[in-house]
Amino acid sequence: AQTVTQSQPEMSVQEAETVTLSCTYDTSENNYYLFWYKQPPSRQMILVIRQEAYKQQNATENRFSVNFQKAAKSFSLKISDSQLGDTAMYFCAFMKHYRYNQGGKLIFGQGTELSVKP
Amino acid sequence: EAQVTQNPRYLITVTGKKLTVTCSQNMNHEYMSWYRQDPGLGLRQIYYSMNVEVTDKGDVPEGYKVSRKEKRNFPLILESPSPNQTSLYFCASSTPAERAYNEQFFGPGTRLTVL
């Protein structure tokens, strides 16, 4: 069975600074996907970034980037130039590769509550 | 607008009173699922459905039922709610894996309190 662990329940960062959220996972699968979701106070689940396990290059989306270490089963999220609107709960999630319409189950970590302070 | 809707958004009920949380998507997705979110546990899958009349248990199915009579709808049924089912519930639907992964679309969430 796959598991996802986020060991930082809460973090804070000053506006405009950089913060890194940690995530580790355990799986015997070789083909899978990793995600970071943002959940602001509105509770909406927003996809921030995704990484395909077969890609060695780390994914980047504007101020958000990941450090994907496949051998170490580590998947951290770096937020650069933090903004007040980044204040949210962040979830790391894993999905194994499914064939056409054979599934889509996400396995989530416990979440990290990030506060960006002015 | 492509979206997943849930109703109600908030619900306070009492132990044992049957309730249904509706979920509907307008993207013609085949795969739909329900998750519950609890502090310190993240989101966990309750039930999922791969298509009409095809449903199966997720990781925490006890105390829940689902049905999939139409492709767009996937209601979550609590026949006899208990306080340990107080939680935040999310419905999600996804595209078939014709691309590299099954992109998930989440509903806005339903906050359920069982007294």
PDB file of C-alpha atoms in Angstrom:
ATOM      1  CA  ALA A   1       0.000   0.000   0.000  1.00  0.00           C
ATOM      2  CA  GLN A   2       1.091   3.508  -0.694  1.00  0.00           C
ATOM      3  CA  THR A   3       1.507   6.114   2.026  1.00  0.00           C
ATOM      4  CA  VAL A   4       2.245   9.833   1.982  1.00  0.00           C
ATOM      5  CA  THR A   5       3.759  11.663   4.950  1.00  0.00           C
ATOM      6  CA  GLN A   6       3.971  15.378   5.626  1.00  0.00           C
ATOM      7  CA  SER A   7       5.932  15.866   8.821  1.00  0.00           C
ATOM      8  CA  GLN A   8       5.367  19.613   9.202  1.00  0.00           C
ATOM      9  CA  PRO A   9       1.842  20.287  10.522  1.00  0.00           C
ATOM     10  CA  GLU A  10       2.405  24.076  10.510  1.00  0.00           C
ATOM     11  CA  MET A  11       4.860  26.485   8.956  1.00  0.00           C
ATOM     12  CA  SER A  12       5.141  30.215   8.653  1.00  0.00           C
ATOM     13  CA  VAL A  13       7.103  32.507   6.372  1.00  0.00           C
ATOM     14  CA  GLN A  14       7.525  36.229   5.930  1.00  0.00           C
ATOM     15  CA  GLU A  15       6.051  37.798   2.847  1.00  0.00           C
ATOM     16  CA  ALA A  16       8.492  37.813  -0.116  1.00  0.00           C
ATOM     17  CA  GLU A  17      10.657  35.072   1.391  1.00  0.00           C
ATOM     18  CA  THR A  18      11.040  31.459   0.283  1.00  0.00           C
ATOM     19  CA  VAL A  19       9.624  28.442   2.066  1.00  0.00           C
ATOM     20  CA  THR A  20       9.929  24.708   1.463  1.00  0.00           C
ATOM     21  CA  LEU A  21       7.279  22.161   2.429  1.00  0.00           C
ATOM     22  CA  SER A  22       8.366  18.554   2.834  1.00  0.00           C
ATOM     23  CA  CYS A  23       6.697  15.360   1.676  1.00  0.00           C
ATOM     24  CA  THR A  24       7.834  11.761   1.628  1.00  0.00           C
ATOM     25  CA  TYR A  25       6.001   8.781   0.218  1.00  0.00           C
ATOM     26  CA  ASP A  26       6.263   5.043   0.088  1.00  0.00           C
ATOM     27  CA  THR A  27       5.344   2.893  -2.881  1.00  0.00           C
ATOM     28  CA  SER A  28       6.475  -0.143  -4.810  1.00  0.00           C
ATOM     29  CA  GLU A  29       5.065   1.296  -8.038  1.00  0.00           C
ATOM     30  CA  ASN A  30       7.477   2.511 -10.682  1.00  0.00           C
ATOM     31  CA  ASN A  31       5.007   4.602 -12.677  1.00  0.00           C
ATOM     32  CA  TYR A  32       3.085   7.213 -10.725  1.00  0.00           C
ATOM     33  CA  TYR A  33       2.303  10.891 -10.260  1.00  0.00           C
ATOM     34  CA  LEU A  34       2.807  13.302  -7.408  1.00  0.00           C
ATOM     35  CA  PHE A  35       0.820  16.434  -6.700  1.00  0.00           C
ATOM     36  CA  TRP A  36       0.670  19.423  -4.436  1.00  0.00           C
ATOM     37  CA  TYR A  37      -2.785  20.802  -3.686  1.00  0.00           C
ATOM     38  CA  LYS A  38      -3.580  24.100  -2.024  1.00  0.00           C
ATOM     39  CA  GLN A  39      -6.627  24.485   0.192  1.00  0.00           C
ATOM     40  CA  PRO A  40      -7.313  28.122   1.118  1.00  0.00           C
ATOM     41  CA  PRO A  41      -9.865  29.114   3.762  1.00  0.00           C
ATOM     42  CA  SER A  42     -12.598  28.700   1.134  1.00  0.00           C
ATOM     43  CA  ARG A  43     -11.793  24.943   1.387  1.00  0.00           C
ATOM     44  CA  GLN A  44     -11.577  24.581  -2.390  1.00  0.00           C
ATOM     45  CA  MET A  45      -8.958  22.057  -3.530  1.00  0.00           C
ATOM     46  CA  ILE A  46      -6.638  23.738  -6.023  1.00  0.00           C
ATOM     47  CA  LEU A  47      -3.974  21.856  -7.940  1.00  0.00           C
ATOM     48  CA  VAL A  48      -0.677  23.711  -7.587  1.00  0.00           C
ATOM     49  CA  ILE A  49       1.785  21.474  -9.381  1.00  0.00           C
ATOM     50  CA  ARG A  50       2.201  17.926 -10.601  1.00  0.00           C
ATOM     51  CA  GLN A  51       5.212  15.689 -11.277  1.00  0.00           C
ATOM     52  CA  GLU A  52       5.351  12.546 -13.370  1.00  0.00           C
ATOM     53  CA  ALA A  53       7.675   9.957 -11.833  1.00  0.00           C
ATOM     54  CA  TYR A  54       9.223   9.075 -15.187  1.00  0.00           C
ATOM     55  CA  LYS A  55      10.412  12.660 -15.669  1.00  0.00           C
ATOM     56  CA  GLN A  56      13.739  13.533 -14.109  1.00  0.00           C
ATOM     57  CA  GLN A  57      13.239  17.254 -14.541  1.00  0.00           C
ATOM     58  CA  ASN A  58      11.601  18.971 -11.605  1.00  0.00           C
ATOM     59  CA  ALA A  59       8.248  20.601 -12.337  1.00  0.00           C
ATOM     60  CA  THR A  60       7.889  24.376 -12.094  1.00  0.00           C
ATOM     61  CA  GLU A  61       4.826  26.604 -12.157  1.00  0.00           C
ATOM     62  CA  ASN A  62       5.673  30.282 -11.771  1.00  0.00           C
ATOM     63  CA  ARG A  63       6.701  30.775  -8.113  1.00  0.00           C
ATOM     64  CA  PHE A  64       6.134  27.106  -7.261  1.00  0.00           C
ATOM     65  CA  SER A  65       8.698  24.410  -7.898  1.00  0.00           C
ATOM     66  CA  VAL A  66       9.349  20.924  -6.632  1.00  0.00           C
ATOM     67  CA  ASN A  67      12.412  18.942  -5.672  1.00  0.00           C
ATOM     68  CA  PHE A  68      11.625  15.380  -6.734  1.00  0.00           C
ATOM     69  CA  GLN A  69      14.036  12.765  -5.428  1.00  0.00           C
ATOM     70  CA  LYS A  70      12.734   9.429  -6.718  1.00  0.00           C
ATOM     71  CA  ALA A  71      15.280   7.192  -5.019  1.00  0.00           C
ATOM     72  CA  ALA A  72      14.712   8.890  -1.685  1.00  0.00           C
ATOM     73  CA  LYS A  73      10.933   9.022  -2.297  1.00  0.00           C
ATOM     74  CA  SER A  74      10.879  12.683  -1.468  1.00  0.00           C
ATOM     75  CA  PHE A  75       8.783  15.416  -3.066  1.00  0.00           C
ATOM     76  CA  SER A  76       9.171  18.877  -1.545  1.00  0.00           C
ATOM     77  CA  LEU A  77       7.439  22.084  -2.640  1.00  0.00           C
ATOM     78  CA  LYS A  78       9.302  25.380  -2.776  1.00  0.00           C
ATOM     79  CA  ILE A  79       7.342  28.619  -2.816  1.00  0.00           C
ATOM     80  CA  SER A  80       9.393  31.628  -3.830  1.00  0.00           C
ATOM     81  CA  ASP A  81       8.495  35.259  -3.172  1.00  0.00           C
ATOM     82  CA  SER A  82       5.713  34.193  -0.790  1.00  0.00           C
ATOM     83  CA  GLN A  83       2.517  36.198  -0.962  1.00  0.00           C
ATOM     84  CA  LEU A  84      -0.284  36.679   1.555  1.00  0.00           C
ATOM     85  CA  GLY A  85      -2.571  34.757  -0.795  1.00  0.00           C
ATOM     86  CA  ASP A  86      -0.371  31.691  -0.392  1.00  0.00           C
ATOM     87  CA  THR A  87      -1.703  31.276   3.142  1.00  0.00           C
ATOM     88  CA  ALA A  88      -3.457  27.908   3.027  1.00  0.00           C
ATOM     89  CA  MET A  89      -3.306  24.242   3.872  1.00  0.00           C
ATOM     90  CA  TYR A  90      -1.073  22.355   1.440  1.00  0.00           C
ATOM     91  CA  PHE A  91      -1.517  18.680   0.700  1.00  0.00           C
ATOM     92  CA  CYS A  92       0.944  16.374  -0.968  1.00  0.00           C
ATOM     93  CA  ALA A  93      -0.734  13.551  -2.907  1.00  0.00           C
ATOM     94  CA  PHE A  94       0.207  10.388  -4.790  1.00  0.00           C
ATOM     95  CA  MET A  95      -1.533   8.575  -7.616  1.00  0.00           C
ATOM     96  CA  LYS A  96      -0.305   5.422  -9.255  1.00  0.00           C
ATOM     97  CA  HIS A  97      -0.599   5.126 -13.010  1.00  0.00           C
ATOM     98  CA  TYR A  98      -3.902   3.694 -14.153  1.00  0.00           C
ATOM     99  CA  ARG A  99      -4.861   2.390 -17.537  1.00  0.00           C
ATOM    100  CA  TYR A 100      -7.803   3.973 -19.315  1.00  0.00           C
ATOM    101  CA  ASN A 101     -10.608   4.513 -16.814  1.00  0.00           C
ATOM    102  CA  GLN A 102      -9.252   1.945 -14.399  1.00  0.00           C
ATOM    103  CA  GLY A 103      -9.070   4.373 -11.518  1.00  0.00           C
ATOM    104  CA  GLY A 104      -8.000   7.715 -10.212  1.00  0.00           C
ATOM    105  CA  LYS A 105      -7.486   7.355  -6.496  1.00  0.00           C
ATOM    106  CA  LEU A 106      -5.408  10.007  -4.789  1.00  0.00           C
ATOM    107  CA  ILE A 107      -3.565   9.233  -1.575  1.00  0.00           C
ATOM    108  CA  PHE A 108      -3.031  12.335   0.511  1.00  0.00           C
ATOM    109  CA  GLY A 109      -0.623  13.374   3.196  1.00  0.00           C
ATOM    110  CA  GLN A 110      -1.763  14.915   6.461  1.00  0.00           C
ATOM    111  CA  GLY A 111      -1.339  18.487   5.256  1.00  0.00           C
ATOM    112  CA  THR A 112       0.856  21.450   6.184  1.00  0.00           C
ATOM    113  CA  GLU A 113      -0.787  24.687   7.316  1.00  0.00           C
ATOM    114  CA  LEU A 114       1.216  27.551   5.850  1.00  0.00           C
ATOM    115  CA  SER A 115       0.897  31.103   7.144  1.00  0.00           C
ATOM    116  CA  VAL A 116       2.446  33.962   5.220  1.00  0.00           C
ATOM    117  CA  LYS A 117       3.044  36.923   7.502  1.00  0.00           C
ATOM    118  CA  PRO A 118       3.198  40.544   6.321  1.00  0.00           C
TER     119      PRO A 118
ATOM    120  CA  GLU B   1     -18.462  26.258 -16.980  1.00  0.00           C
ATOM    121  CA  ALA B   2     -16.931  22.852 -16.248  1.00  0.00           C
ATOM    122  CA  GLN B   3     -17.534  22.062 -12.613  1.00  0.00           C
ATOM    123  CA  VAL B   4     -18.399  19.631  -9.855  1.00  0.00           C
ATOM    124  CA  THR B   5     -21.237  20.741  -7.585  1.00  0.00           C
ATOM    125  CA  GLN B   6     -22.169  19.473  -4.152  1.00  0.00           C
ATOM    126  CA  ASN B   7     -25.230  20.078  -2.030  1.00  0.00           C
ATOM    127  CA  PRO B   8     -25.669  21.003   0.675  1.00  0.00           C
ATOM    128  CA  ARG B   9     -22.506  22.941   1.456  1.00  0.00           C
ATOM    129  CA  TYR B  10     -23.208  22.850   5.188  1.00  0.00           C
ATOM    130  CA  LEU B  11     -25.329  20.427   7.160  1.00  0.00           C
ATOM    131  CA  ILE B  12     -25.947  19.921  10.855  1.00  0.00           C
ATOM    132  CA  THR B  13     -27.942  16.838  11.733  1.00  0.00           C
ATOM    133  CA  VAL B  14     -28.571  14.420  14.575  1.00  0.00           C
ATOM    134  CA  THR B  15     -27.469  10.858  15.097  1.00  0.00           C
ATOM    135  CA  GLY B  16     -29.488   8.339  13.134  1.00  0.00           C
ATOM    136  CA  LYS B  17     -31.263  10.702  10.755  1.00  0.00           C
ATOM    137  CA  LYS B  18     -30.642   9.544   7.192  1.00  0.00           C
ATOM    138  CA  LEU B  19     -29.117  12.087   4.856  1.00  0.00           C
ATOM    139  CA  THR B  20     -27.871  12.364   1.293  1.00  0.00           C
ATOM    140  CA  VAL B  21     -25.154  14.624  -0.063  1.00  0.00           C
ATOM    141  CA  THR B  22     -25.518  15.133  -3.783  1.00  0.00           C
ATOM    142  CA  CYS B  23     -22.699  15.438  -6.287  1.00  0.00           C
ATOM    143  CA  SER B  24     -23.029  16.329  -9.936  1.00  0.00           C
ATOM    144  CA  GLN B  25     -20.489  16.965 -12.703  1.00  0.00           C
ATOM    145  CA  ASN B  26     -21.044  18.431 -16.166  1.00  0.00           C
ATOM    146  CA  MET B  27     -17.848  17.186 -17.830  1.00  0.00           C
ATOM    147  CA  ASN B  28     -19.063  13.736 -18.886  1.00  0.00           C
ATOM    148  CA  HIS B  29     -16.486  12.136 -16.615  1.00  0.00           C
ATOM    149  CA  GLU B  30     -16.660   8.412 -16.063  1.00  0.00           C
ATOM    150  CA  TYR B  31     -14.701   8.191 -12.810  1.00  0.00           C
ATOM    151  CA  MET B  32     -16.159   9.783  -9.674  1.00  0.00           C
ATOM    152  CA  SER B  33     -15.249   9.438  -6.021  1.00  0.00           C
ATOM    153  CA  TRP B  34     -15.936  10.685  -2.511  1.00  0.00           C
ATOM    154  CA  TYR B  35     -13.310  11.725   0.037  1.00  0.00           C
ATOM    155  CA  ARG B  36     -13.535  12.801   3.625  1.00  0.00           C
ATOM    156  CA  GLN B  37     -11.081  15.237   5.202  1.00  0.00           C
ATOM    157  CA  ASP B  38     -10.210  15.090   8.880  1.00  0.00           C
ATOM    158  CA  PRO B  39      -7.571  17.061  10.818  1.00  0.00           C
ATOM    159  CA  GLY B  40      -4.241  15.284  10.889  1.00  0.00           C
ATOM    160  CA  LEU B  41      -5.410  12.626   8.443  1.00  0.00           C
ATOM    161  CA  GLY B  42      -5.664  14.479   5.165  1.00  0.00           C
ATOM    162  CA  LEU B  43      -8.245  13.264   2.650  1.00  0.00           C
ATOM    163  CA  ARG B  44      -9.232   9.623   2.447  1.00  0.00           C
ATOM    164  CA  GLN B  45     -11.291   7.950  -0.249  1.00  0.00           C
ATOM    165  CA  ILE B  46     -14.689   6.619   0.834  1.00  0.00           C
ATOM    166  CA  TYR B  47     -16.171   5.162  -2.374  1.00  0.00           C
ATOM    167  CA  TYR B  48     -15.562   5.443  -6.061  1.00  0.00           C
ATOM    168  CA  SER B  49     -17.349   4.684  -9.295  1.00  0.00           C
ATOM    169  CA  MET B  50     -15.812   3.876 -12.662  1.00  0.00           C
ATOM    170  CA  ASN B  51     -19.065   4.229 -14.563  1.00  0.00           C
ATOM    171  CA  VAL B  52     -22.842   3.959 -14.332  1.00  0.00           C
ATOM    172  CA  GLU B  53     -23.873   1.110 -12.009  1.00  0.00           C
ATOM    173  CA  VAL B  54     -20.205   0.370 -11.169  1.00  0.00           C
ATOM    174  CA  THR B  55     -19.172   1.336  -7.644  1.00  0.00           C
ATOM    175  CA  ASP B  56     -16.604   0.054  -5.177  1.00  0.00           C
ATOM    176  CA  LYS B  57     -15.263   0.717  -1.702  1.00  0.00           C
ATOM    177  CA  GLY B  58     -12.394   3.037  -1.011  1.00  0.00           C
ATOM    178  CA  ASP B  59     -10.342   3.112   2.159  1.00  0.00           C
ATOM    179  CA  VAL B  60     -13.021   4.212   4.658  1.00  0.00           C
ATOM    180  CA  PRO B  61     -16.411   2.954   3.409  1.00  0.00           C
ATOM    181  CA  GLU B  62     -18.022   1.975   6.738  1.00  0.00           C
ATOM    182  CA  GLY B  63     -21.281   3.801   7.385  1.00  0.00           C
ATOM    183  CA  TYR B  64     -21.658   5.092   3.818  1.00  0.00           C
ATOM    184  CA  LYS B  65     -23.493   4.079   0.681  1.00  0.00           C
ATOM    185  CA  VAL B  66     -23.343   5.406  -2.857  1.00  0.00           C
ATOM    186  CA  SER B  67     -25.204   4.924  -6.103  1.00  0.00           C
ATOM    187  CA  ARG B  68     -24.463   5.749  -9.734  1.00  0.00           C
ATOM    188  CA  LYS B  69     -27.654   5.608 -11.739  1.00  0.00           C
ATOM    189  CA  GLU B  70     -26.659   8.411 -14.082  1.00  0.00           C
ATOM    190  CA  LYS B  71     -23.218   9.325 -15.335  1.00  0.00           C
ATOM    191  CA  ARG B  72     -23.329  12.883 -14.008  1.00  0.00           C
ATOM    192  CA  ASN B  73     -24.548  12.133 -10.456  1.00  0.00           C
ATOM    193  CA  PHE B  74     -22.890  10.317  -7.587  1.00  0.00           C
ATOM    194  CA  PRO B  75     -24.756  10.822  -4.289  1.00  0.00           C
ATOM    195  CA  LEU B  76     -23.292   9.898  -0.907  1.00  0.00           C
ATOM    196  CA  ILE B  77     -25.788   8.371   1.507  1.00  0.00           C
ATOM    197  CA  LEU B  78     -25.469   8.132   5.256  1.00  0.00           C
ATOM    198  CA  GLU B  79     -28.226   5.759   6.371  1.00  0.00           C
ATOM    199  CA  SER B  80     -27.668   6.275  10.109  1.00  0.00           C
ATOM    200  CA  PRO B  81     -25.132   9.053  10.699  1.00  0.00           C
ATOM    201  CA  SER B  82     -22.982   8.988  13.806  1.00  0.00           C
ATOM    202  CA  PRO B  83     -20.803  11.704  15.387  1.00  0.00           C
ATOM    203  CA  ASN B  84     -17.625  10.086  14.000  1.00  0.00           C
ATOM    204  CA  GLN B  85     -18.887  10.953  10.522  1.00  0.00           C
ATOM    205  CA  THR B  86     -18.573  14.654  11.311  1.00  0.00           C
ATOM    206  CA  SER B  87     -16.155  15.744   8.623  1.00  0.00           C
ATOM    207  CA  LEU B  88     -15.542  17.740   5.462  1.00  0.00           C
ATOM    208  CA  TYR B  89     -16.603  15.797   2.381  1.00  0.00           C
ATOM    209  CA  PHE B  90     -15.382  16.230  -1.166  1.00  0.00           C
ATOM    210  CA  CYS B  91     -16.695  14.774  -4.364  1.00  0.00           C
ATOM    211  CA  ALA B  92     -14.272  14.481  -7.272  1.00  0.00           C
ATOM    212  CA  SER B  93     -14.465  13.424 -10.883  1.00  0.00           C
ATOM    213  CA  SER B  94     -11.758  12.730 -13.403  1.00  0.00           C
ATOM    214  CA  THR B  95     -11.004  12.401 -17.049  1.00  0.00           C
ATOM    215  CA  PRO B  96     -10.172   9.027 -18.538  1.00  0.00           C
ATOM    216  CA  ALA B  97      -6.447   8.318 -18.713  1.00  0.00           C
ATOM    217  CA  GLU B  98      -6.106   9.190 -22.378  1.00  0.00           C
ATOM    218  CA  ARG B  99      -3.490  11.643 -21.220  1.00  0.00           C
ATOM    219  CA  ALA B 100      -0.649  10.818 -18.892  1.00  0.00           C
ATOM    220  CA  TYR B 101      -2.720  10.960 -15.739  1.00  0.00           C
ATOM    221  CA  ASN B 102      -6.245  11.205 -14.426  1.00  0.00           C
ATOM    222  CA  GLU B 103      -6.739  14.900 -13.658  1.00  0.00           C
ATOM    223  CA  GLN B 104      -9.050  15.242 -10.692  1.00  0.00           C
ATOM    224  CA  PHE B 105     -11.738  17.931 -10.433  1.00  0.00           C
ATOM    225  CA  PHE B 106     -12.998  18.588  -6.917  1.00  0.00           C
ATOM    226  CA  GLY B 107     -16.318  19.897  -5.727  1.00  0.00           C
ATOM    227  CA  PRO B 108     -16.459  22.777  -3.213  1.00  0.00           C
ATOM    228  CA  GLY B 109     -16.870  20.513  -0.171  1.00  0.00           C
ATOM    229  CA  THR B 110     -19.686  19.775   2.287  1.00  0.00           C
ATOM    230  CA  ARG B 111     -19.187  20.450   5.965  1.00  0.00           C
ATOM    231  CA  LEU B 112     -21.207  17.849   7.906  1.00  0.00           C
ATOM    232  CA  THR B 113     -21.764  17.929  11.650  1.00  0.00           C
ATOM    233  CA  VAL B 114     -23.530  15.022  13.345  1.00  0.00           C
ATOM    234  CA  LEU B 115     -24.701  15.773  16.874  1.00  0.00           C
TER     235      LEU B 115
END
